[in-house]
PDB file of C-alpha atoms in Angstrom:
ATOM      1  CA  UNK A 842     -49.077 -88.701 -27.330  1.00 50.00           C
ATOM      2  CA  UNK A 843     -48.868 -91.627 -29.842  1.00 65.00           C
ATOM      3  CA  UNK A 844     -50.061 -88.451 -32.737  1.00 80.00           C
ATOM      4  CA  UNK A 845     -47.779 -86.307 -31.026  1.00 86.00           C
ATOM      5  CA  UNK A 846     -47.103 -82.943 -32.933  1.00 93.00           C
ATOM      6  CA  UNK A 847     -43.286 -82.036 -33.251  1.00 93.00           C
ATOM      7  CA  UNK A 848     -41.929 -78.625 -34.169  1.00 93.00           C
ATOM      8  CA  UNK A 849     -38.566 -76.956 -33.575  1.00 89.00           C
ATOM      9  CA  UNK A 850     -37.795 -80.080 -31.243  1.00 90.00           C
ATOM     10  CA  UNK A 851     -41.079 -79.040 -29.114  1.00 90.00           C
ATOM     11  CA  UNK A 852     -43.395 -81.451 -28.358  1.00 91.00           C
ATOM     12  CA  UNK A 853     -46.937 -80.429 -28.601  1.00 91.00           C
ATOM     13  CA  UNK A 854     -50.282 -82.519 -27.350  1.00 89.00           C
ATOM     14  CA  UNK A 855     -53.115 -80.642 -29.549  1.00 93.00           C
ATOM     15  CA  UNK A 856     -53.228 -79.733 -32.670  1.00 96.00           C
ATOM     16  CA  UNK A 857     -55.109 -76.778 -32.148  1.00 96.00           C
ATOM     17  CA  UNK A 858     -53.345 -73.095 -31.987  1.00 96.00           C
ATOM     18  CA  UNK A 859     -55.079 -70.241 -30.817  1.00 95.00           C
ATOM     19  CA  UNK A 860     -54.455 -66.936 -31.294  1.00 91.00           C
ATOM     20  CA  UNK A 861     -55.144 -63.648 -27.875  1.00 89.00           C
ATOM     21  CA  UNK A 862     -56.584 -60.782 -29.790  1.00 87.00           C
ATOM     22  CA  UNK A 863     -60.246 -59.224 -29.652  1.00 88.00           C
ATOM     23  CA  UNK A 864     -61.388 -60.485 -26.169  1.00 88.00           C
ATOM     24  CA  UNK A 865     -62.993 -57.933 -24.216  1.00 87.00           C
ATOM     25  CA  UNK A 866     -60.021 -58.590 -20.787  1.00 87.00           C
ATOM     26  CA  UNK A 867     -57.256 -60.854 -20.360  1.00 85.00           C
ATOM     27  CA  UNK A 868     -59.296 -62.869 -18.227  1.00 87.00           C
ATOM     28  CA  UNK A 869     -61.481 -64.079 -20.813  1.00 91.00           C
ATOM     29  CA  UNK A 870     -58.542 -64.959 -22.897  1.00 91.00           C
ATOM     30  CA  UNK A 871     -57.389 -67.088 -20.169  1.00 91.00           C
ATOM     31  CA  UNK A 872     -61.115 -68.892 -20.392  1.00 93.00           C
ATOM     32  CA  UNK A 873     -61.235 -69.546 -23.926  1.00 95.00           C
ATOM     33  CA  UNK A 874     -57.567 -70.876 -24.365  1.00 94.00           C
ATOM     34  CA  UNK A 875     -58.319 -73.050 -21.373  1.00 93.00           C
ATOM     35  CA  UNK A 876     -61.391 -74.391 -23.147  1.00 95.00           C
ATOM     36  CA  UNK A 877     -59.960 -74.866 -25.991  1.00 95.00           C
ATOM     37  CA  UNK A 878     -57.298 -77.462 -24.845  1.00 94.00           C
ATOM     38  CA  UNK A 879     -54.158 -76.036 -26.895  1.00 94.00           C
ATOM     39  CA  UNK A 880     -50.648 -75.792 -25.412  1.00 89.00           C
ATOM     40  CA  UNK A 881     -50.115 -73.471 -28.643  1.00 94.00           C
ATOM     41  CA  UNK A 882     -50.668 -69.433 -27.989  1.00 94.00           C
ATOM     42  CA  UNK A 883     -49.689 -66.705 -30.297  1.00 92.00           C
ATOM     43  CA  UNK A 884     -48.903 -63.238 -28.674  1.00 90.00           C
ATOM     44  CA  UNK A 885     -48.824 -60.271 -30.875  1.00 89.00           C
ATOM     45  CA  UNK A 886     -45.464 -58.737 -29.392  1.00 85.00           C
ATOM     46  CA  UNK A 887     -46.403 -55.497 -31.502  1.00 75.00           C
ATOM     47  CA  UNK A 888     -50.061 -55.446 -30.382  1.00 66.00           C
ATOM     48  CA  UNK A 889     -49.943 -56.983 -26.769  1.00 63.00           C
ATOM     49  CA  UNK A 890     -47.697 -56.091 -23.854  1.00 62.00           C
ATOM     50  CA  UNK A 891     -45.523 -58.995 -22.959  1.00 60.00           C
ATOM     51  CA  UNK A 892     -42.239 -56.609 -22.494  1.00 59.00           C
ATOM     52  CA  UNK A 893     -43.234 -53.837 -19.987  1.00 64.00           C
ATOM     53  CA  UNK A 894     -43.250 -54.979 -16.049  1.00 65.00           C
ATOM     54  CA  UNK A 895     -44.894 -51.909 -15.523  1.00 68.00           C
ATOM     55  CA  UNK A 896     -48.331 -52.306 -17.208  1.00 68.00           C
ATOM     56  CA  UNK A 897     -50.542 -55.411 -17.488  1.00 70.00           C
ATOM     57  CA  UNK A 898     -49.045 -58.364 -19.145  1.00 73.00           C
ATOM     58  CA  UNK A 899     -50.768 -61.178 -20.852  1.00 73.00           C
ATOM     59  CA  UNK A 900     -47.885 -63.361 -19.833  1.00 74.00           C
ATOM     60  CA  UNK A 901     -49.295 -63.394 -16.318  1.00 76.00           C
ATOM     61  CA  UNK A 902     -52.300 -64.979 -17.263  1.00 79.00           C
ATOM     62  CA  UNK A 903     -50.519 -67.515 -19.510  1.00 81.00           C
ATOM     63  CA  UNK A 904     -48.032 -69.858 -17.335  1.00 80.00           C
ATOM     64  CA  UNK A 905     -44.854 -70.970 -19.742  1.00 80.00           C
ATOM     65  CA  UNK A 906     -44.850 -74.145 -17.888  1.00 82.00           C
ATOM     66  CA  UNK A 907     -48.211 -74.713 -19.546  1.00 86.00           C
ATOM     67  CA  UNK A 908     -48.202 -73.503 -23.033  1.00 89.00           C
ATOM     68  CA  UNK A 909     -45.826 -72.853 -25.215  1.00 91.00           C
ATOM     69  CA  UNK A 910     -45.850 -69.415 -26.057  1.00 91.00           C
ATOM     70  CA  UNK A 911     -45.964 -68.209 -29.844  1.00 94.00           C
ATOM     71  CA  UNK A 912     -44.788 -64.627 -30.376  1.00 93.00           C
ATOM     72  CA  UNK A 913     -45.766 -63.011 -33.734  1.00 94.00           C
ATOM     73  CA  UNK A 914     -44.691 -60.056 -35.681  1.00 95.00           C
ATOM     74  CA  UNK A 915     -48.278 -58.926 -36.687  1.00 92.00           C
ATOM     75  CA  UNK A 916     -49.059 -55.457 -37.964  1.00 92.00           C
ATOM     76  CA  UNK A 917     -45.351 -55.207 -39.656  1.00 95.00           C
ATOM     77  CA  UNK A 918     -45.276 -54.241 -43.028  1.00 96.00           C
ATOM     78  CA  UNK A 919     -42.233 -54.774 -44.268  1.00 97.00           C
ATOM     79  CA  UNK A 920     -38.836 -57.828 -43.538  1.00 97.00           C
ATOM     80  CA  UNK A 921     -36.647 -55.363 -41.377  1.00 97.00           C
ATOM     81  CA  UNK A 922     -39.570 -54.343 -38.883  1.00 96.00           C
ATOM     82  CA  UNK A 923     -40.465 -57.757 -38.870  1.00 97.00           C
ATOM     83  CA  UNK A 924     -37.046 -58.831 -38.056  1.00 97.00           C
ATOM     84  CA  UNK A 925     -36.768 -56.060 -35.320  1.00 95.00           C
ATOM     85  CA  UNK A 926     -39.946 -57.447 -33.776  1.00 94.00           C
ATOM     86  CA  UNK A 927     -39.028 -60.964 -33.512  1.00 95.00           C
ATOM     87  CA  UNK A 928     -35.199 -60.179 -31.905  1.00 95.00           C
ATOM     88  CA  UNK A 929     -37.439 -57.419 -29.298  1.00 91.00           C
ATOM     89  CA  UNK A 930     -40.130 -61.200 -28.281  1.00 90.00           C
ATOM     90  CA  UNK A 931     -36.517 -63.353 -28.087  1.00 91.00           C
ATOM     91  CA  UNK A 932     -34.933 -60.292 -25.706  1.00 89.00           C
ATOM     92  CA  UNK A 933     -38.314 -60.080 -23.996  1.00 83.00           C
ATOM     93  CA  UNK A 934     -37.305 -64.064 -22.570  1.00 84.00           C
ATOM     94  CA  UNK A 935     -40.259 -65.813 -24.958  1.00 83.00           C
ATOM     95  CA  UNK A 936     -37.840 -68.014 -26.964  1.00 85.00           C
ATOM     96  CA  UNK A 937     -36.395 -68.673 -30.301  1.00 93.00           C
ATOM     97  CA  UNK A 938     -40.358 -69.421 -31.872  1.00 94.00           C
ATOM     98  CA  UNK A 939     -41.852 -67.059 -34.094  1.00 96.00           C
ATOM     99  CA  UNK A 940     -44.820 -67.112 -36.172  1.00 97.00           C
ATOM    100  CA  UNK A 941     -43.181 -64.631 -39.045  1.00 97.00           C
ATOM    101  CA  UNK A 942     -45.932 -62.660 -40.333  1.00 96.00           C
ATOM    102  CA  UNK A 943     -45.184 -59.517 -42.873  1.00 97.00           C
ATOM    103  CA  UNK A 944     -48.537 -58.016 -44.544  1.00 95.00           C
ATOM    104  CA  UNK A 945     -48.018 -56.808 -48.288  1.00 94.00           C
ATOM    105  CA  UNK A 946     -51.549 -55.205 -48.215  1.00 91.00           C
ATOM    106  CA  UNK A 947     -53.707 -52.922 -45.848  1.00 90.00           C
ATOM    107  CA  UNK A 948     -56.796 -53.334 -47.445  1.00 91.00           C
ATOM    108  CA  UNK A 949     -56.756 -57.623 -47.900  1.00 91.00           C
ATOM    109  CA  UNK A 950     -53.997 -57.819 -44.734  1.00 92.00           C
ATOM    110  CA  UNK A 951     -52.218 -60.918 -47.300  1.00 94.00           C
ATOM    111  CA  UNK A 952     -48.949 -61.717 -46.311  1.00 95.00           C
ATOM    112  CA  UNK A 953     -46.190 -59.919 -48.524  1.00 97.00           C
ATOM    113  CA  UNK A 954     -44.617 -63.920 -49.375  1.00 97.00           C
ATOM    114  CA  UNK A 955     -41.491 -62.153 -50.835  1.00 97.00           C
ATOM    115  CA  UNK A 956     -40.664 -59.821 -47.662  1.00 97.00           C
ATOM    116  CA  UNK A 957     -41.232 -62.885 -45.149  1.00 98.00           C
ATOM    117  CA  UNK A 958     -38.715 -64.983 -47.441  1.00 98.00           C
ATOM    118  CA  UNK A 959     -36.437 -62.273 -46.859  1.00 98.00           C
ATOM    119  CA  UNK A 960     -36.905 -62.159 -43.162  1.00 98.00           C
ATOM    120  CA  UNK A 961     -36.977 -65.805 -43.220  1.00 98.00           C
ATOM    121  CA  UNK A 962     -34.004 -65.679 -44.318  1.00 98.00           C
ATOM    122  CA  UNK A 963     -31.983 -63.666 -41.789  1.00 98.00           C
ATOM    123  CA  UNK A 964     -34.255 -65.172 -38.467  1.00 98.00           C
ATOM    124  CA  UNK A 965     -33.116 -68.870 -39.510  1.00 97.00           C
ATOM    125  CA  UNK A 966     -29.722 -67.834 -39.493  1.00 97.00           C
ATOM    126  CA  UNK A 967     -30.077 -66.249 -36.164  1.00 97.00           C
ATOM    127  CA  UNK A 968     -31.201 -69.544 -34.325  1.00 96.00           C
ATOM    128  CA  UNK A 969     -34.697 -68.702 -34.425  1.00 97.00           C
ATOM    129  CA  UNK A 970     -38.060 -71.371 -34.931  1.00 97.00           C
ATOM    130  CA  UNK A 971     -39.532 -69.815 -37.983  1.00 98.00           C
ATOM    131  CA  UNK A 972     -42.826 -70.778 -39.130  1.00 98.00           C
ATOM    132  CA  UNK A 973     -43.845 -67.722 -41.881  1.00 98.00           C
ATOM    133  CA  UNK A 974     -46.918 -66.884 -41.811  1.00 97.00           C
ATOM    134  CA  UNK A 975     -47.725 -67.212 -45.970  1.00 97.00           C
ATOM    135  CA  UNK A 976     -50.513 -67.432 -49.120  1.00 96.00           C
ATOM    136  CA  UNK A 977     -51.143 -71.054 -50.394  1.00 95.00           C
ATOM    137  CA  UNK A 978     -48.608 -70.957 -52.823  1.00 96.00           C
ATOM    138  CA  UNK A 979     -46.788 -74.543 -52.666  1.00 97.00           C
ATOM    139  CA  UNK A 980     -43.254 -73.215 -54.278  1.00 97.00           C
ATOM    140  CA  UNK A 981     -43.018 -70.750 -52.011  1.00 97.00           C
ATOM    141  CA  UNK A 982     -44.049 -73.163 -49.218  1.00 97.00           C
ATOM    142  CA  UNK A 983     -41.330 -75.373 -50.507  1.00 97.00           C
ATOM    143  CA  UNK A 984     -38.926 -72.222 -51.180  1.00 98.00           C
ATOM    144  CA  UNK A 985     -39.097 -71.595 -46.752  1.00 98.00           C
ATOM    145  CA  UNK A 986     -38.918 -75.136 -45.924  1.00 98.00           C
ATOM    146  CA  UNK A 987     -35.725 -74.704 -48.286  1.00 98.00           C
ATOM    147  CA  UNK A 988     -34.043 -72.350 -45.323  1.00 97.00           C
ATOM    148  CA  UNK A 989     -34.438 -73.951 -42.788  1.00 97.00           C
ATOM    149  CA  UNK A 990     -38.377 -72.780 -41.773  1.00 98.00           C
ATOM    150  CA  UNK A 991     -39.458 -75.383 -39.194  1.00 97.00           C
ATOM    151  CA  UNK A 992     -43.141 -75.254 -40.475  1.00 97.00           C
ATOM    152  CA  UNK A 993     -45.263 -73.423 -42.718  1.00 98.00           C
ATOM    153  CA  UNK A 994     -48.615 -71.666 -42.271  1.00 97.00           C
ATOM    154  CA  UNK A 995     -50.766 -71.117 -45.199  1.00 97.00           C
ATOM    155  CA  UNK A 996     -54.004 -69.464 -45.263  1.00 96.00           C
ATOM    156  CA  UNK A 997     -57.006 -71.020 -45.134  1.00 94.00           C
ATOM    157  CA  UNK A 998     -58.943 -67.717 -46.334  1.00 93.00           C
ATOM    158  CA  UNK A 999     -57.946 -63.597 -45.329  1.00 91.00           C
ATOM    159  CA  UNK A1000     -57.211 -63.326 -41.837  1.00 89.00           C
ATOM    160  CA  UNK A1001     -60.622 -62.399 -39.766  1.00 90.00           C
ATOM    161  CA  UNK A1002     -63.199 -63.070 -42.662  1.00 92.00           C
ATOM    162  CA  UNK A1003     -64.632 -66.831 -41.251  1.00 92.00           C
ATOM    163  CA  UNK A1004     -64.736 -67.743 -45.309  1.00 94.00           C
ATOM    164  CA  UNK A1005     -63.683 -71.091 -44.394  1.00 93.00           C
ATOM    165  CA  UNK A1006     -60.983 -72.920 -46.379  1.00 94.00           C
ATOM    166  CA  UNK A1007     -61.400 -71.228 -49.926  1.00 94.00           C
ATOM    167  CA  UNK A1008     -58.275 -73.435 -51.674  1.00 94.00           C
ATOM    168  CA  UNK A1009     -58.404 -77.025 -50.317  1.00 94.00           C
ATOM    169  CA  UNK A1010     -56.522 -78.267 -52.949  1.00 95.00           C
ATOM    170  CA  UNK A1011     -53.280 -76.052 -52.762  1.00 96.00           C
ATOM    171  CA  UNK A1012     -53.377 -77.112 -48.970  1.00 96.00           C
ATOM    172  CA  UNK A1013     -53.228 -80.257 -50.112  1.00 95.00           C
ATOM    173  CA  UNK A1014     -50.263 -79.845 -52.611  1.00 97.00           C
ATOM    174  CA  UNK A1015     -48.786 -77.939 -49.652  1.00 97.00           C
ATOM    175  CA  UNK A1016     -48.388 -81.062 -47.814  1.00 96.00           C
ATOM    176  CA  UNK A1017     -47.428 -83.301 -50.413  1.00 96.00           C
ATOM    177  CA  UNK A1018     -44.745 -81.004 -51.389  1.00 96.00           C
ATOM    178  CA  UNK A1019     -42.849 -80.161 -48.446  1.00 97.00           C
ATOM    179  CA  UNK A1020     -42.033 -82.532 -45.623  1.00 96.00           C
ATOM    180  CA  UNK A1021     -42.598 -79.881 -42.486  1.00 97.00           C
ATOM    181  CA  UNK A1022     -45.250 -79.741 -40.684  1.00 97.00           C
ATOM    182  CA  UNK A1023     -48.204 -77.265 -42.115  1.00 98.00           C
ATOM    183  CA  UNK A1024     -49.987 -75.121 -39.952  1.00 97.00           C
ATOM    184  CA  UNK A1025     -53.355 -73.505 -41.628  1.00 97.00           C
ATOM    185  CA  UNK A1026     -53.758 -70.271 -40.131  1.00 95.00           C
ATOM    186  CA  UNK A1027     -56.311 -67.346 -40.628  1.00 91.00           C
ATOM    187  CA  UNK A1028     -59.747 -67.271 -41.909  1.00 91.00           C
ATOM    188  CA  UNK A1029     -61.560 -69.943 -40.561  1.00 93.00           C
ATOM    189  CA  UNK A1030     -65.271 -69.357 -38.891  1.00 94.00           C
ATOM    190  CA  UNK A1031     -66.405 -72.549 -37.443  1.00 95.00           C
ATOM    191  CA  UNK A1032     -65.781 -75.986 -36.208  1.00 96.00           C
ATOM    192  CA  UNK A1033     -66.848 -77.333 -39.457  1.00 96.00           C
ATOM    193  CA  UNK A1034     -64.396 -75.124 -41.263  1.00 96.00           C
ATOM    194  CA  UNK A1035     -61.460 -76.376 -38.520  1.00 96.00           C
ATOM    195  CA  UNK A1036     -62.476 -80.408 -39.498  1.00 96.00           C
ATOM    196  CA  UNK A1037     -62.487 -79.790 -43.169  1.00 96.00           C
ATOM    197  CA  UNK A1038     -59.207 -78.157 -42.707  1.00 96.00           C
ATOM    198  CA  UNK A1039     -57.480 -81.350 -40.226  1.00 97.00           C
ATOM    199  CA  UNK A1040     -59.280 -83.853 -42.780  1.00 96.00           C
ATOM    200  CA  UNK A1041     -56.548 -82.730 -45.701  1.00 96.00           C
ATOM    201  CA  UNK A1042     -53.984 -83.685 -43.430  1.00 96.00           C
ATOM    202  CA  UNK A1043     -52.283 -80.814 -42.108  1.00 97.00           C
ATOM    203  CA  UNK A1044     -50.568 -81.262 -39.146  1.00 97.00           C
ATOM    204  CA  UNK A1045     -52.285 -78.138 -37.023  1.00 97.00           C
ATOM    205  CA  UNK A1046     -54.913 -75.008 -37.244  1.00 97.00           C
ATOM    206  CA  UNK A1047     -54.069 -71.733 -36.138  1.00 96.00           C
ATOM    207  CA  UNK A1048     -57.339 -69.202 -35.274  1.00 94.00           C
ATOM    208  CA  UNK A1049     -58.618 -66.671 -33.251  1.00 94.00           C
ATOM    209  CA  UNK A1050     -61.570 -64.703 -34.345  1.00 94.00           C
ATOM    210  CA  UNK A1051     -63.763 -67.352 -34.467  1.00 95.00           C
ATOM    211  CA  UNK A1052     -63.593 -67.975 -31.085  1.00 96.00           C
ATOM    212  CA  UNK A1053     -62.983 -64.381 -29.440  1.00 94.00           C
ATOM    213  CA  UNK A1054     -65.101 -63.122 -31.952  1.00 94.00           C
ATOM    214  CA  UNK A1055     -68.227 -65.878 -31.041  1.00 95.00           C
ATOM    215  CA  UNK A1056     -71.336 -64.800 -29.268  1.00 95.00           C
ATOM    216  CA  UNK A1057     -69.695 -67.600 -26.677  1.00 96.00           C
ATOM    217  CA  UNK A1058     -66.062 -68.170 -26.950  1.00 95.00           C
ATOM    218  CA  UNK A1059     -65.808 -70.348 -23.782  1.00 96.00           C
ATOM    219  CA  UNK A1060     -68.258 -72.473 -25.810  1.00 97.00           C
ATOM    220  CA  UNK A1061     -66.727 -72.120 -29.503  1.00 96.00           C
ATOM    221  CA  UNK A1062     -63.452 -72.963 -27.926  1.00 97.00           C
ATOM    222  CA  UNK A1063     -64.698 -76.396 -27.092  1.00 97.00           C
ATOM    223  CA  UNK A1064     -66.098 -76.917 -30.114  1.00 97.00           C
ATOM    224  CA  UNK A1065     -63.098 -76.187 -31.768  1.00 97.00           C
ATOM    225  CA  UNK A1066     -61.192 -78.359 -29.864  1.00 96.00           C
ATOM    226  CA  UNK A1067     -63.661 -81.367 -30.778  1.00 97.00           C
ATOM    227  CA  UNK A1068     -63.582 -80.370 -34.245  1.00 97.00           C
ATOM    228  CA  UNK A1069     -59.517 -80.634 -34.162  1.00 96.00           C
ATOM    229  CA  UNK A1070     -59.495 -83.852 -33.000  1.00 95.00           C
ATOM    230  CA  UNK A1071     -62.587 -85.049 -35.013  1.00 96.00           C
ATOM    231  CA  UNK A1072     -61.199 -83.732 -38.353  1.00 96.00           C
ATOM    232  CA  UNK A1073     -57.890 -85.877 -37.519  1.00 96.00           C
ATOM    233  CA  UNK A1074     -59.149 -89.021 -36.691  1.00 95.00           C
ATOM    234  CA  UNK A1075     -61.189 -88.964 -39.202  1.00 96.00           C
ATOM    235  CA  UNK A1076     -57.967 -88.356 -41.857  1.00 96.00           C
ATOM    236  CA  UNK A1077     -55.933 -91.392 -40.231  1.00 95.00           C
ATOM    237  CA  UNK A1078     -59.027 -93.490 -40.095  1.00 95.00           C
ATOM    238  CA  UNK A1079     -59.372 -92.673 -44.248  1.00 94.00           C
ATOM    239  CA  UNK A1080     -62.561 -91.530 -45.800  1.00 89.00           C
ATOM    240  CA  UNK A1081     -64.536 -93.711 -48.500  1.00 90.00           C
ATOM    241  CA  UNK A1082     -63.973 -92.731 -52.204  1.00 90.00           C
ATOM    242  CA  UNK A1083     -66.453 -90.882 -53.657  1.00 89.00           C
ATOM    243  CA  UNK A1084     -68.871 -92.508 -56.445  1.00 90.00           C
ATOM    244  CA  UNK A1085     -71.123 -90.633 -58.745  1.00 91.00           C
ATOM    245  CA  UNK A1086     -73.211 -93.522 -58.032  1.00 92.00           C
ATOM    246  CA  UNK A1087     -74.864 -95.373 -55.162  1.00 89.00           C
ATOM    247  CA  UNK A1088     -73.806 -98.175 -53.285  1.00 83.00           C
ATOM    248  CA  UNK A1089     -75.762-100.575 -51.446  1.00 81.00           C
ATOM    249  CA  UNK A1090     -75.130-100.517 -47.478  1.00 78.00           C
ATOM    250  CA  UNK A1091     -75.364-104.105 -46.866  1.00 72.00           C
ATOM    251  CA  UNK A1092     -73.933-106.415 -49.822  1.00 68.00           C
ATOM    252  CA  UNK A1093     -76.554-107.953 -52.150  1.00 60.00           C
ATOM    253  CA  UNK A1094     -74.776-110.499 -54.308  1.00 62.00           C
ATOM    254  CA  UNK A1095     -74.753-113.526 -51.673  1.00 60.00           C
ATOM    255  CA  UNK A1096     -78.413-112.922 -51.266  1.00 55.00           C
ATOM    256  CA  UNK A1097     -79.003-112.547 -54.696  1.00 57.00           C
ATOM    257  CA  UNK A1098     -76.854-116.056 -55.585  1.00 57.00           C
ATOM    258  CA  UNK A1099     -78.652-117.708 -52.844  1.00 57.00           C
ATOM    259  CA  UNK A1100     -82.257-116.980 -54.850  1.00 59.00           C
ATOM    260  CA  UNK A1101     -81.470-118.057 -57.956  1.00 60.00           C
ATOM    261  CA  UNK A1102     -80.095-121.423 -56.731  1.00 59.00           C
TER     262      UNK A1102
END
């Protein structure tokens, strides 16, 4: 716990976030997250019962005493039903944390940045966790942390599409500019895509399709778990620069001195 991740005043032991949608029963959700080692699960409250005694609940298979439950307001299109969503997960008994997601676009599915600012807005206010769900735009990024958003989570590439991290560089300004922790979330398709994202330093990855959508998730969930912790020891450890040219392995000048003496 020495790289311990705090949000909201919650204490979290991996770095990796996973997401409960497209897995063909609860029960295989329930594999994967366990494979995957994160304490981190987002719940679509729109999408997923976790407010209904009466049918099955994916709350059954996920014990609050083990992971800390992340409810989201995916598939709301504009601030107010987004707002609506988040007070129906915080009556529900989930908590104050919300991934705040509002989609400007039915085709793309790119967060409206303007609508979740506004939502933002009233949420913080109303005791709740935020962490909006945004583009890699660092003023805006800067513009949540602003009121009061406890973390922000840019996107790595369009939600589903396993593109990988298309903007590495505007991650990066992301976390030079703002001083909460940044979540990427959405789009990646592989471990590799999950260590390139932890080597610019953010402080967590969000996914899901890649691993419910995998041939194996049980197996993909594992290997993103490696690749989380992989991609952040290998940012604290500090890569070499790079050189346009090469540079000898083993140093040459002492042996080089000691010849022509």
């Amino acid at each position: 716990m020495t790289d311990a991740l705090v949000i909201g005043g919650i204490t979290l032991r991996s770095r990796l976030w996973v997401g409960t949608g497209k897995y063909k029963d609860f029960a295989e959700t329930k594999a994967a997250i366990d494979a995957s080692g994160a304490d981190v699960v987002t719940v679509a409250v729109r999408r997923v019962n976790i407010t209904d005694p009466s049918q099955p609940n994916l709350l059954e298979y996920l014990d609050p005493k083990v992971y800390t439950i992340l409810p989201n307001t995916a598939g709301c299109y504009t601030a107010d039903d987004a707002i609506r969503t988040a007070r129906l997960a915080r009556a529900a008994g989930v908590g104050d944390l919300v991934k705040l997601e509002v989609i400007g676009d039915q085709k793309t599915l790119f967060p409206d940045n303007e609508a979740t600012f506004q939502a933002a807005k009233v949420l913080v206010k109303e005791g709740f966790i935020v962490l909006p769900y945004m583009t890699d735009d660092p003023i805006m990024a800067r513009r949540f942390e602003d009121i009061g958003c406890a973390a922000v989570m840019p996107l790595a590439a369009p939600i589903g599409s396993g593109l990988g991290v298309c903007n590495p560089y505007t991650i990066r300004i992301i976390k030079e500019m703002v001083s909460v922790p940044v979540v990427v979330d959405a789009g990646v398709g592989s471990a590799a895509d999950v260590a390139v994202a932890m080597e610019l330093g953010v402080d967590a990855v969000l996914l899901n399709t890649a691993i419910a959508g995998a041939r194996d998730p049980i197996r993909m969930a594992r290997a993103m778990s490696h690749a989380v912790i992989a991609g952040r020891e290998s940012y604290l450890a500090g890569r070499i620069p790079k050189k346009l040219y090469a540079t000898a392995s083993s140093p040459l000048e002492g042996v080089i001195a000691a010849a022509a003496g």
